Each structure stands twice: as structure tokens, then as C-alpha cells.
XYZ file of N, CA and C in Angstrom:
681
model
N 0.843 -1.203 0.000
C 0.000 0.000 0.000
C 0.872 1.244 0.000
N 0.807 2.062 -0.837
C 1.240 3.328 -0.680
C 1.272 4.277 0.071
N 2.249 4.894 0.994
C 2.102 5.540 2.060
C 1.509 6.904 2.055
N 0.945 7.171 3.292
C 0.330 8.264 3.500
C 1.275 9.113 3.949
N 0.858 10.443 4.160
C 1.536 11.635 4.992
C 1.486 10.881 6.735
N 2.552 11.244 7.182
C 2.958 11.218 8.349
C 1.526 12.172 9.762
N 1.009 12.738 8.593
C -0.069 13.734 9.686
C -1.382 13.163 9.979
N -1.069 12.094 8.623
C -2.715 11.389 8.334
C -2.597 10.111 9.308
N -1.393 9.357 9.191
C -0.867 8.222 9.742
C -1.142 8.859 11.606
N -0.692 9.732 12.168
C -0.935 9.766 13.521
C -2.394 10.336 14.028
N -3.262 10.614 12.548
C -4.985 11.147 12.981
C -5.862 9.830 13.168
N -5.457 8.837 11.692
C -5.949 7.188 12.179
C -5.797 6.753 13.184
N -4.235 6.844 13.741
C -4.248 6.301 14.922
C -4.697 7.016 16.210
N -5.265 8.338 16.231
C -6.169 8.958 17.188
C -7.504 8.756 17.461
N -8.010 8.930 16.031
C -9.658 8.350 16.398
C -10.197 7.068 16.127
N -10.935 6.769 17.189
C -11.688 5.461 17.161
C -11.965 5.406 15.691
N -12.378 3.637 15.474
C -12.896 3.636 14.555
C -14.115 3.552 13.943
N -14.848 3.432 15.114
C -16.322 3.199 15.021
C -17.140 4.368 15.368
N -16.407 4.958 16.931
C -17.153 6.266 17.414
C -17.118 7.377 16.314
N -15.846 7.581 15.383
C -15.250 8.698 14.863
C -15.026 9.859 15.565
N -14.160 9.466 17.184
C -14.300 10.288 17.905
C -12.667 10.548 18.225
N -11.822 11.466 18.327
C -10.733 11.739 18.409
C -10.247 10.891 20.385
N -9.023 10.465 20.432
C -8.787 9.958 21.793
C -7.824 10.828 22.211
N -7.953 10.566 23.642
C -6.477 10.951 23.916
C -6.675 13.031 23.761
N -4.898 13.363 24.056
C -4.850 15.168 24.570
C -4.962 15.699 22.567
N -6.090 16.336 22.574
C -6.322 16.928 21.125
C -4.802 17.835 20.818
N -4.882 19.039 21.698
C -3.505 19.841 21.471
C -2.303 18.830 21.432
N -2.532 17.878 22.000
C -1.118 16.726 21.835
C -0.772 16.212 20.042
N -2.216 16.207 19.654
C -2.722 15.673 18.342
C -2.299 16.553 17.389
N -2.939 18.065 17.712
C -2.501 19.050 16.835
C -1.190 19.842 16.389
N -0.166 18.876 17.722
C 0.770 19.446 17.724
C 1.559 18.642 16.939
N 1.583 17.034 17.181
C 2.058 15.803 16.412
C 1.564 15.918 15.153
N 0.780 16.177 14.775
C 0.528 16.687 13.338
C 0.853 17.602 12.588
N 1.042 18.662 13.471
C 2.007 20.182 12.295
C 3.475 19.489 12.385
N 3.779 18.506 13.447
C 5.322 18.109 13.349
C 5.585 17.125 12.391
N 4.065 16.381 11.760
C 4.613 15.206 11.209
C 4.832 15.908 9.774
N 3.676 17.285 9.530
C 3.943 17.418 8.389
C 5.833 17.839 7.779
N 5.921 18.558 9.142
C 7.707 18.979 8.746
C 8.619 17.783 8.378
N 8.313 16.631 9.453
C 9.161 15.879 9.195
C 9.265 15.106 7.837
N 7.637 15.109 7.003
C 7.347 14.391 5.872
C 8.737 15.109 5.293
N 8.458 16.741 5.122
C 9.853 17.407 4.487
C 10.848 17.553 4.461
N 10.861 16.939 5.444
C 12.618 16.205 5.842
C 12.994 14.979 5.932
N 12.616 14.220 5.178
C 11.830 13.204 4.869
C 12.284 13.256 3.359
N 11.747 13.957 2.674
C 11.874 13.932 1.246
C 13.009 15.232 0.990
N 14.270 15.591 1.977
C 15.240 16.536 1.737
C 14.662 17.754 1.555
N 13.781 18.609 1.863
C 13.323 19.778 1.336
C 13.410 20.788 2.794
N 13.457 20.464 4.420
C 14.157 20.927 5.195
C 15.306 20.803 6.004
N 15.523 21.543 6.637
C 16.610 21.019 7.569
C 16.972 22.106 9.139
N 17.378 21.485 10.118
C 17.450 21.916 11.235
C 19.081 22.566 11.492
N 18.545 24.207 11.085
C 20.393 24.547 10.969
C 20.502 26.096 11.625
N 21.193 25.779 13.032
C 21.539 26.862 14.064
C 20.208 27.294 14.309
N 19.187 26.442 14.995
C 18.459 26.412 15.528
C 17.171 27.246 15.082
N 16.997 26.954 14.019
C 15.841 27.069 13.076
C 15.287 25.920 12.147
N 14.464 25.929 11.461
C 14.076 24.998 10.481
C 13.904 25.526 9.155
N 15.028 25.463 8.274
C 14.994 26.204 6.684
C 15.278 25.239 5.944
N 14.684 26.314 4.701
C 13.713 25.307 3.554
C 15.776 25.049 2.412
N 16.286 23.698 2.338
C 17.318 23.587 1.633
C 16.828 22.716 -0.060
N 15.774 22.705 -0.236
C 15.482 22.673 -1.388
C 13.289 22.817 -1.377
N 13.287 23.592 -2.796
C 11.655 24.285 -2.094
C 11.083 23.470 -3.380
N 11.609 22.362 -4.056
C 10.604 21.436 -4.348
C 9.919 20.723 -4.161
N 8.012 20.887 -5.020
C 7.413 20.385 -4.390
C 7.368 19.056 -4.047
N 6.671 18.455 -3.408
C 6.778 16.867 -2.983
C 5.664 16.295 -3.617
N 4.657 16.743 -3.729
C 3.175 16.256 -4.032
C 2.086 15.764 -3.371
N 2.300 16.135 -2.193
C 1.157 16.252 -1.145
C 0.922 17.929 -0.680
N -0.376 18.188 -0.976
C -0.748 19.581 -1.071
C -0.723 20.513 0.046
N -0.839 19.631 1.255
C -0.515 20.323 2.798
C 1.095 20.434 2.604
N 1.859 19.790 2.346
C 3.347 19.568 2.611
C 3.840 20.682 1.769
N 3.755 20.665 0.404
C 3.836 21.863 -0.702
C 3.349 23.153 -0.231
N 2.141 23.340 0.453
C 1.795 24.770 0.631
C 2.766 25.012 2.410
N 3.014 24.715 3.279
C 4.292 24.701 3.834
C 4.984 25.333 3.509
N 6.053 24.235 2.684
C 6.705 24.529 2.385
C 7.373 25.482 0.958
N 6.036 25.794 0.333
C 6.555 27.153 -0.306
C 6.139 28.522 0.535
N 5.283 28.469 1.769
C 5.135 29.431 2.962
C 6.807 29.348 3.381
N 7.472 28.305 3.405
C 8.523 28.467 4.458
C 9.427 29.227 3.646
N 9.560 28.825 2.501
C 10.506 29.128 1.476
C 10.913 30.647 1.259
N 9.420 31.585 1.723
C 9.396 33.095 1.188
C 9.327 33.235 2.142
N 9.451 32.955 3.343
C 9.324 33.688 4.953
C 10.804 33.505 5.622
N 10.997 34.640 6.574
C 11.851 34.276 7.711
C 12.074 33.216 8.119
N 13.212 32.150 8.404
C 13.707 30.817 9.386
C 12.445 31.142 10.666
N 12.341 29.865 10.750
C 11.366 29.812 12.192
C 12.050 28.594 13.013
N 11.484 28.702 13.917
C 12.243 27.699 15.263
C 11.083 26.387 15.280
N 11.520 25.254 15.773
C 10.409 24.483 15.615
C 9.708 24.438 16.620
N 9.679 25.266 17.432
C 8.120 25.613 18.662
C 7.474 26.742 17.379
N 7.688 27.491 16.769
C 7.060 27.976 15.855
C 6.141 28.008 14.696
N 6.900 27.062 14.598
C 6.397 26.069 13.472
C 5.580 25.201 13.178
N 5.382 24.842 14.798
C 4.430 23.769 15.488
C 2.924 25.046 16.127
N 3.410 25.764 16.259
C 2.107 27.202 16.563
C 1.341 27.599 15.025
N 2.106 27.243 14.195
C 1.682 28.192 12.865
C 0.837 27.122 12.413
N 1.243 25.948 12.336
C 0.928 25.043 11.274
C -0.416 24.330 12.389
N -0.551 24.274 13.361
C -1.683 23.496 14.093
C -2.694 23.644 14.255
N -3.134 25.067 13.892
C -4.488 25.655 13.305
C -5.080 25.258 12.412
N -6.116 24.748 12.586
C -6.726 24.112 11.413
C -6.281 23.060 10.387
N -5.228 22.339 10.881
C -4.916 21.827 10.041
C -5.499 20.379 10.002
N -5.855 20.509 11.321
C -6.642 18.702 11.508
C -7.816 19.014 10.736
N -8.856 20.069 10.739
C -9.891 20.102 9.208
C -9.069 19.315 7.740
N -8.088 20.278 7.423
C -7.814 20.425 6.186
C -7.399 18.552 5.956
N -6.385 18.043 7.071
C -6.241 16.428 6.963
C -7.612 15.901 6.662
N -8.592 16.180 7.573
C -9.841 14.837 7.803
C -10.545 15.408 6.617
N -10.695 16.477 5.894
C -11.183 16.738 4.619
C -10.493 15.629 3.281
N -9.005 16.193 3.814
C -8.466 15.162 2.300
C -9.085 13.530 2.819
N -8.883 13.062 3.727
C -8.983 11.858 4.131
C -10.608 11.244 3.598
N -11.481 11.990 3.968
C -12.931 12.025 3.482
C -13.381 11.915 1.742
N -12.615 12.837 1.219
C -12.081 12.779 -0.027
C -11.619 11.664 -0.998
N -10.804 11.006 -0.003
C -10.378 9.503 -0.664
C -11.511 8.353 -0.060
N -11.889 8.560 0.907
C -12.671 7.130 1.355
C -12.347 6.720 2.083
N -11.092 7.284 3.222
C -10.413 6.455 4.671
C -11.137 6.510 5.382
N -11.722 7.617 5.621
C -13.012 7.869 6.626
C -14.517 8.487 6.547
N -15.409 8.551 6.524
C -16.540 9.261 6.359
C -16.881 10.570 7.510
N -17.561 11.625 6.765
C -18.106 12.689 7.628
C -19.521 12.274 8.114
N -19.806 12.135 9.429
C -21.058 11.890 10.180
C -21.559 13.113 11.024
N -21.895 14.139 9.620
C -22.577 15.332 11.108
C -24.118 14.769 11.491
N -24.107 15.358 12.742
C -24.940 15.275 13.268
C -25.430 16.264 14.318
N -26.604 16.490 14.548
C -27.057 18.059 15.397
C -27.303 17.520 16.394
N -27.109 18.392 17.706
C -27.095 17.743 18.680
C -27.958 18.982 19.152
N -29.317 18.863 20.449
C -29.817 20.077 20.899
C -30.668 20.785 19.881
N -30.978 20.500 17.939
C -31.651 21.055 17.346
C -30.438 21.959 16.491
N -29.675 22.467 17.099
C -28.613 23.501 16.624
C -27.708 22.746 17.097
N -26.833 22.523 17.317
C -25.159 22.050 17.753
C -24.979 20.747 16.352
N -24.270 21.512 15.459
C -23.553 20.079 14.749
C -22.071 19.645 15.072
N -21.919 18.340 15.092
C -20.940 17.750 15.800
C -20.504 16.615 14.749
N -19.683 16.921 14.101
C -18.963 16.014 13.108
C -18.267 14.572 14.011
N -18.319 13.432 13.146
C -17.753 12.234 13.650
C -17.040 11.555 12.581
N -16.474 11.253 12.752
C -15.278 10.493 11.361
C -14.812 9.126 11.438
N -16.283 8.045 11.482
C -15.350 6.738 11.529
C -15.057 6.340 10.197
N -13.967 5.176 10.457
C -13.148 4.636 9.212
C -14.100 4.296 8.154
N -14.101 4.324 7.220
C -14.336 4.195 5.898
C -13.770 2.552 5.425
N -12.392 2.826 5.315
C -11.426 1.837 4.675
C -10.608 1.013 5.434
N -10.093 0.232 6.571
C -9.537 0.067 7.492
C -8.182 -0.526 6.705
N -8.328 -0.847 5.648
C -7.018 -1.104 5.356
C -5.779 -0.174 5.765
N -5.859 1.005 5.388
C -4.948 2.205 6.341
C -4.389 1.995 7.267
N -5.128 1.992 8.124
C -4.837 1.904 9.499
C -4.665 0.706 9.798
N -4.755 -0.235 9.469
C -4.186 -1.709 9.607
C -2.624 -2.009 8.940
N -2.256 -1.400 8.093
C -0.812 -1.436 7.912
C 0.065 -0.269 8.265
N -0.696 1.055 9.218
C 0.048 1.701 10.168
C 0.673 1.050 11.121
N -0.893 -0.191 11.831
C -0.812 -0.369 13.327
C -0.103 -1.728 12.642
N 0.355 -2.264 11.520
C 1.351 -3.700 11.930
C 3.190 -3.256 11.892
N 2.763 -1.963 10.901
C 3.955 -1.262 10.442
C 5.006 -1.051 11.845
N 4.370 -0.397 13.109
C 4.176 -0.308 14.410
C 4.566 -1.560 14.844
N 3.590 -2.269 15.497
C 4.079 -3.708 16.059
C 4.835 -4.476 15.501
N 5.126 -4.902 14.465
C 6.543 -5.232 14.018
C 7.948 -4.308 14.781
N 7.978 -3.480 14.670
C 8.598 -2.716 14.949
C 9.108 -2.731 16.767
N 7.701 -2.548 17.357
C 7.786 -2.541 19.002
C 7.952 -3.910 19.412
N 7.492 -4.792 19.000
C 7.401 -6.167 19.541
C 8.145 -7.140 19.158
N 8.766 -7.005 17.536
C 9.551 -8.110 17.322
C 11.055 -7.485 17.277
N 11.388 -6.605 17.547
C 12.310 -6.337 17.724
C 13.228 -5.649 16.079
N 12.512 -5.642 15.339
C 13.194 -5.656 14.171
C 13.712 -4.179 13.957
N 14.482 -3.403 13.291
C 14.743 -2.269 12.886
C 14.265 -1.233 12.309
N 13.878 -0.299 12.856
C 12.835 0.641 12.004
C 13.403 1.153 11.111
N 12.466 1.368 10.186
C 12.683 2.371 9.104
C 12.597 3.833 9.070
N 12.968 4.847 8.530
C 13.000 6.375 8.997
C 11.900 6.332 8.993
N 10.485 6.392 8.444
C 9.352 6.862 8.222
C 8.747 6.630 9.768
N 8.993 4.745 10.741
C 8.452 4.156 11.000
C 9.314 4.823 12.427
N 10.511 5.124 12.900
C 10.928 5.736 13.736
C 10.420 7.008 13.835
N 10.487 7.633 13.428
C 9.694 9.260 13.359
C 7.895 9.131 13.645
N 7.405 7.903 12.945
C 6.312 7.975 13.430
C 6.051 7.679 14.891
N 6.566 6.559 15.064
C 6.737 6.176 17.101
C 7.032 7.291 17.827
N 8.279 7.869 17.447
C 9.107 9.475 18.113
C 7.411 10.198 18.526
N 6.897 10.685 17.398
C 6.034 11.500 17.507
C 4.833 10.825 18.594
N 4.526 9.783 18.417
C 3.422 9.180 19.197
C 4.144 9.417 21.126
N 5.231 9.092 20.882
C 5.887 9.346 22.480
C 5.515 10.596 22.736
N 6.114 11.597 22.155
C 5.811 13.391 22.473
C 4.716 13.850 22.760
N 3.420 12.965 21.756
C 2.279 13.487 21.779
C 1.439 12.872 22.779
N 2.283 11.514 23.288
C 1.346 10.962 24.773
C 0.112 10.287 24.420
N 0.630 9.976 22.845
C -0.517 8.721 22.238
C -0.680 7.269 22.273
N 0.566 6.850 23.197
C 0.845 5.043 23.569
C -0.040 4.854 23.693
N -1.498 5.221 24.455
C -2.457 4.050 24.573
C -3.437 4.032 23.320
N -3.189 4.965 21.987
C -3.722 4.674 21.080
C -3.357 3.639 19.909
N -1.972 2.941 20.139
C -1.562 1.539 20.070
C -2.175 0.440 19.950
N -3.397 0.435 21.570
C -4.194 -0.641 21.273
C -3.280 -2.415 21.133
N -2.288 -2.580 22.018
C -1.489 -3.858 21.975
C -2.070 -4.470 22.916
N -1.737 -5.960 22.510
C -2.400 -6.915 23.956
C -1.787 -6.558 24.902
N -2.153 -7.304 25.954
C -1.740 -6.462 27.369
C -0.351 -7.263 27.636
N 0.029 -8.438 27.141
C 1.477 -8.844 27.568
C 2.658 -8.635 26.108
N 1.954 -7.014 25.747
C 3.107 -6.806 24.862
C 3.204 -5.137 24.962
N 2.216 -5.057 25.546
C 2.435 -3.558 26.162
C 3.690 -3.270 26.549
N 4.342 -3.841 27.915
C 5.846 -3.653 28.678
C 6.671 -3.579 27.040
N 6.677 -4.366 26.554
C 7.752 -4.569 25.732
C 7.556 -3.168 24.282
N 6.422 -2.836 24.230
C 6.158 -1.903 23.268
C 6.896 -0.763 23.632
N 6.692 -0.217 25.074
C 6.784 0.863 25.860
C 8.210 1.163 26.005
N 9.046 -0.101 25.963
C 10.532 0.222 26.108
C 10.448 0.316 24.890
N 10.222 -0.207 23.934
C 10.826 -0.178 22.317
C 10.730 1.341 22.371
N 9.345 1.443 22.400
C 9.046 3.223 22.112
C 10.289 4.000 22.734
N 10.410 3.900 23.982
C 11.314 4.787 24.452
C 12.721 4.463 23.611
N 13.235 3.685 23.614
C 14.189 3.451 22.744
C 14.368 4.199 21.640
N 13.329 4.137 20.771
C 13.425 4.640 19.439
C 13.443 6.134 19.612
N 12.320 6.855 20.405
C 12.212 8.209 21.150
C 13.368 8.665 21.334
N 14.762 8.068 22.116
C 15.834 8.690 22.549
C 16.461 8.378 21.223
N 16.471 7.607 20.195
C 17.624 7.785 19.216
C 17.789 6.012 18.976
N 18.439 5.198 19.630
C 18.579 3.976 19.507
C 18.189 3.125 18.730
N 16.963 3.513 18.388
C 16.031 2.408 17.508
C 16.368 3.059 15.908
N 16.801 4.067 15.728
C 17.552 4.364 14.745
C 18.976 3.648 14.389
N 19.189 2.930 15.161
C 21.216 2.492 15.076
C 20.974 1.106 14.996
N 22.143 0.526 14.281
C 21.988 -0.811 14.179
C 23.540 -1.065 15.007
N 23.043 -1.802 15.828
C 24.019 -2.362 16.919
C 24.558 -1.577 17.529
N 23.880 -0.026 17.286
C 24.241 1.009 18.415
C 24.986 1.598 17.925
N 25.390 1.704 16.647
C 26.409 2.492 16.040
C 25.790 3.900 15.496
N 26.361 4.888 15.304
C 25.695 6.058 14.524
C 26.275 6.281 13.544
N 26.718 5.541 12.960
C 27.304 5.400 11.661
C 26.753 4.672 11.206
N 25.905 3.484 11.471
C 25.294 2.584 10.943
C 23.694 2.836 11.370
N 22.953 4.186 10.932
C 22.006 4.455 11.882
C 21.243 4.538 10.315
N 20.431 4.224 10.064
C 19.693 3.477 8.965
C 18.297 5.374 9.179
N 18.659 6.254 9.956
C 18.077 7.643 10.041
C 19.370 8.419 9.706
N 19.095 9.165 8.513
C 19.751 10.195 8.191
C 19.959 10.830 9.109
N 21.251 11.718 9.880
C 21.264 12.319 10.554
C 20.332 13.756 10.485
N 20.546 14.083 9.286
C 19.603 15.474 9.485
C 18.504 15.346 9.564
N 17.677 13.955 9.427
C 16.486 13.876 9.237
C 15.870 13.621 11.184
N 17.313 13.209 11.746
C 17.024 12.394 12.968
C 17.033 13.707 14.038
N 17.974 14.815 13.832
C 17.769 16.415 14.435
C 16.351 16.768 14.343
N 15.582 16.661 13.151
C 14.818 17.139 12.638
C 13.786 16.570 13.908
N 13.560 15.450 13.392
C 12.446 14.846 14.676
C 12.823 15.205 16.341
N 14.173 15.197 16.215
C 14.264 15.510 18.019
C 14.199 16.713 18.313
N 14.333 17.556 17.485
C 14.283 19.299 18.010
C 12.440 19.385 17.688
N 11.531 18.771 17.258
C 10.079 19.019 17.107
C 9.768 18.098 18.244
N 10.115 16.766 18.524
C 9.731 16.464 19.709
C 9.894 16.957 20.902
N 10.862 17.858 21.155
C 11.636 18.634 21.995
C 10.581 19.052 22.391
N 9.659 20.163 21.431
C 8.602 21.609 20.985
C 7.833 20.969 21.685
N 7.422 19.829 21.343
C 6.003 18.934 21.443
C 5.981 19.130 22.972
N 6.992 17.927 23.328
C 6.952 18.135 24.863
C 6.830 19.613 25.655
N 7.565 20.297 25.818
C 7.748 21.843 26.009
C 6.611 22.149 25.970
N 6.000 22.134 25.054
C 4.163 22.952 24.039
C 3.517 22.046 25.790
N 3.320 20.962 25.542
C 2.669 20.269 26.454
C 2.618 20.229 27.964
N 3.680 20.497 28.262
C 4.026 20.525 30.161
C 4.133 19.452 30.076
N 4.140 19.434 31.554
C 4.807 18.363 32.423
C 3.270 17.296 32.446
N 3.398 15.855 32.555
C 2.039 15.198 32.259
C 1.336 15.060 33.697
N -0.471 14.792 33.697
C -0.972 15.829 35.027
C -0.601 14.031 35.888
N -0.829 14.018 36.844
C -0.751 13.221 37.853
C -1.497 12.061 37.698
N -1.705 10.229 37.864
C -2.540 9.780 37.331
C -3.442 9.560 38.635
């Protein structure tokens, strides 16, 4: 299956699939999502994280229409910092995703009025194929131990920052073992093969890229409330 944007990949894995109801801290959501779109672009070489900004080192487009309008915004504007970047881009942008998504058939729009006046949109899956080769893409990854791929590290990274582990959904005696993987990959590790950073299968600039937005994420978020 052909991959999606990195923004779409962490909205499947937010909302139910039946309720069409978003889980979990929304601002956590909105924030993991303006980050995934950067990282798509660093991702495909078009940013980079240099003296503590995020600038555009090549402003071709990619061909995803959120990622392109970005990044020709970034291209004609001032360097921005990636707490910035993550403020600009998180507005509205979960519409503009669950629109394209609706568009193709991943998910359906379910308004509904609530009170006579109150409409209240719901978005269950459409297509589950999607989200079924996110969430194996994932468990392969956390559970069997195998080596991630850049796309598939950056996506975990982001799910740590955004405080989305329990939207995972793993049996319960693979949870422990998910939770370290995650952290693993989160600090860098799950990028390296046998621990080397020379043999780190994440571009380095691509691997700055994710840790200075996860940085934001966390920061954006505080400290997590008490359970």
C-alpha cells in the first residue's frame, strides 16, 4: 500500500474507529501533526534543522498539497524555530487532513445536530485497510524487535511526544515490551543498528529534525498531570 503523509498516519491512529471520535490530549494531536507534516519534508530533503531554526534547503514540491503549501510558505518567509512552526501550522490543520482523508474514502463525515442547533462532526473509518498497515507497520517494529525504518521511527518518536501510547491498542502482555521499544526509538537507539551512529539506517539530518520538534512537542505540552 502506498504511504500516506505522516499527519494522516498519527490522525488514524487517534480516532476510534467506530465512534469517529478523536482519543487521547487533542492539542497533543494538533501538535504531532504540524510536526509530522515537517518531518514528511525532511523526509523527502526539502528541510533542515540549521543553528536552531528549520529552513527550507530545497523548495521542491513533494506532491502532497498540505506539505507543498508549507513549504513554499517556508521558502518566502523568515527561518522559524520548531516551537514555531508547530504554533503556525496546528491551526486548522486537523480540518484540512480529515477533509483530504474524506475525499479519498479512509473515513466518512457523520454530522450530526445535537440540541436542534449544535452540529458535531464524527469520522469513523471508511477503509480500514490504512490503518491496519500503520498499526502492523508499528508492532513489528515494538514487539519483534526488528529495525525501524526512517518513516516508522519518526512515526513512534512522535506518538511518544504526543502521549498517544495508549492509542496503540497492543495486547496487554506486549504492552511492557512496546513501551521500552518506544522509548528506545524516542531517545535515538532504535535508529542504530548495533548502536552504532554510523550505521544508523536515520539520516542524521532527518534524525535532528524529529528531536528538536519532539523537543517543541513536549515543552508545548508541560509536564504530564498526575494519574
Amino acid at each position: 500500500m502506498t504511504s500516506m503523509p505522516l499527519a494522516e498516519e498519527l490522525l488514524l491512529l487517534a480516532y476510534d474507529d467506530q465512534t469517529g471520535k478523536a482519543t487521547g490530549s487533542r492539542i497533543g494531536l494538533d501538535l504531532g501533526m504540524a510536526a509530522a507534516v515537517l518531518v514528511d519534508l525532511a523526509l523527502a530533503g526539502r528541510i533542515a534543522y540549521v543553528d536552531g531554526y528549520l529552513k527550507v534547503i530545497d523548495p521542491s514540491p513533494i506532491g502532497d498539497t498540505i506539505a507543498d503549501a508549507v513549504l513554499a510558505k517556508a521558502a518566502d518567509d523568515e527561518p522559524h524555530t520548531p516551537a514555531q512552526w508547530l504554533q503556525r501550522l496546528r491551526h486548522r490543520l486537523r480540518t484540512r487532513v480529515l477533509e483530504d482523508l474524506v475525499a479519498r474514502g479512509v473515513v466518512q463525515d457523520v454530522d450530526e445536530t445535537q440540541m436542534g442547533v449544535i452540529h458535531v462532526h464524527r469520522y469513523p473509518t471508511t477503509d480500514p485497510a490504512f490503518e491496519a498497515e500503520i498499526r502492523k507497520r508499528l508492532a513489528d517494529a515494538l514487539t519483534t524487535g526488528a529495525l525501524c525504518d526512517e518513516r516508522t521511527a519518526a512515526l513512534a518518536t512522535l506518538l511518544v511526544s504526543c502521549r498517544m501510547e495508549p492509542a496503540l491498542r497492543l495486547p496487554a502482555d506486549e504492552v511492557a515490551r512496546a513501551h521500552e521499544r518506544l522509548e528506545q526509538i524516542a531517545s535515538g537507539a532504535g535508529f542504530m543498528a548495533g548502536g552504532n551512529l554510523e550505521d544508523s539506517i536515520v539520516r542524521p539530518s532527518v534524525a535532528l529534525v524529529v528531536a528538536t520538534l519532539s523537543k517543541a512537542i513536549t515543552a508545548a505540552l508541560g509536564a504530564p498531570k498526575p494519574a
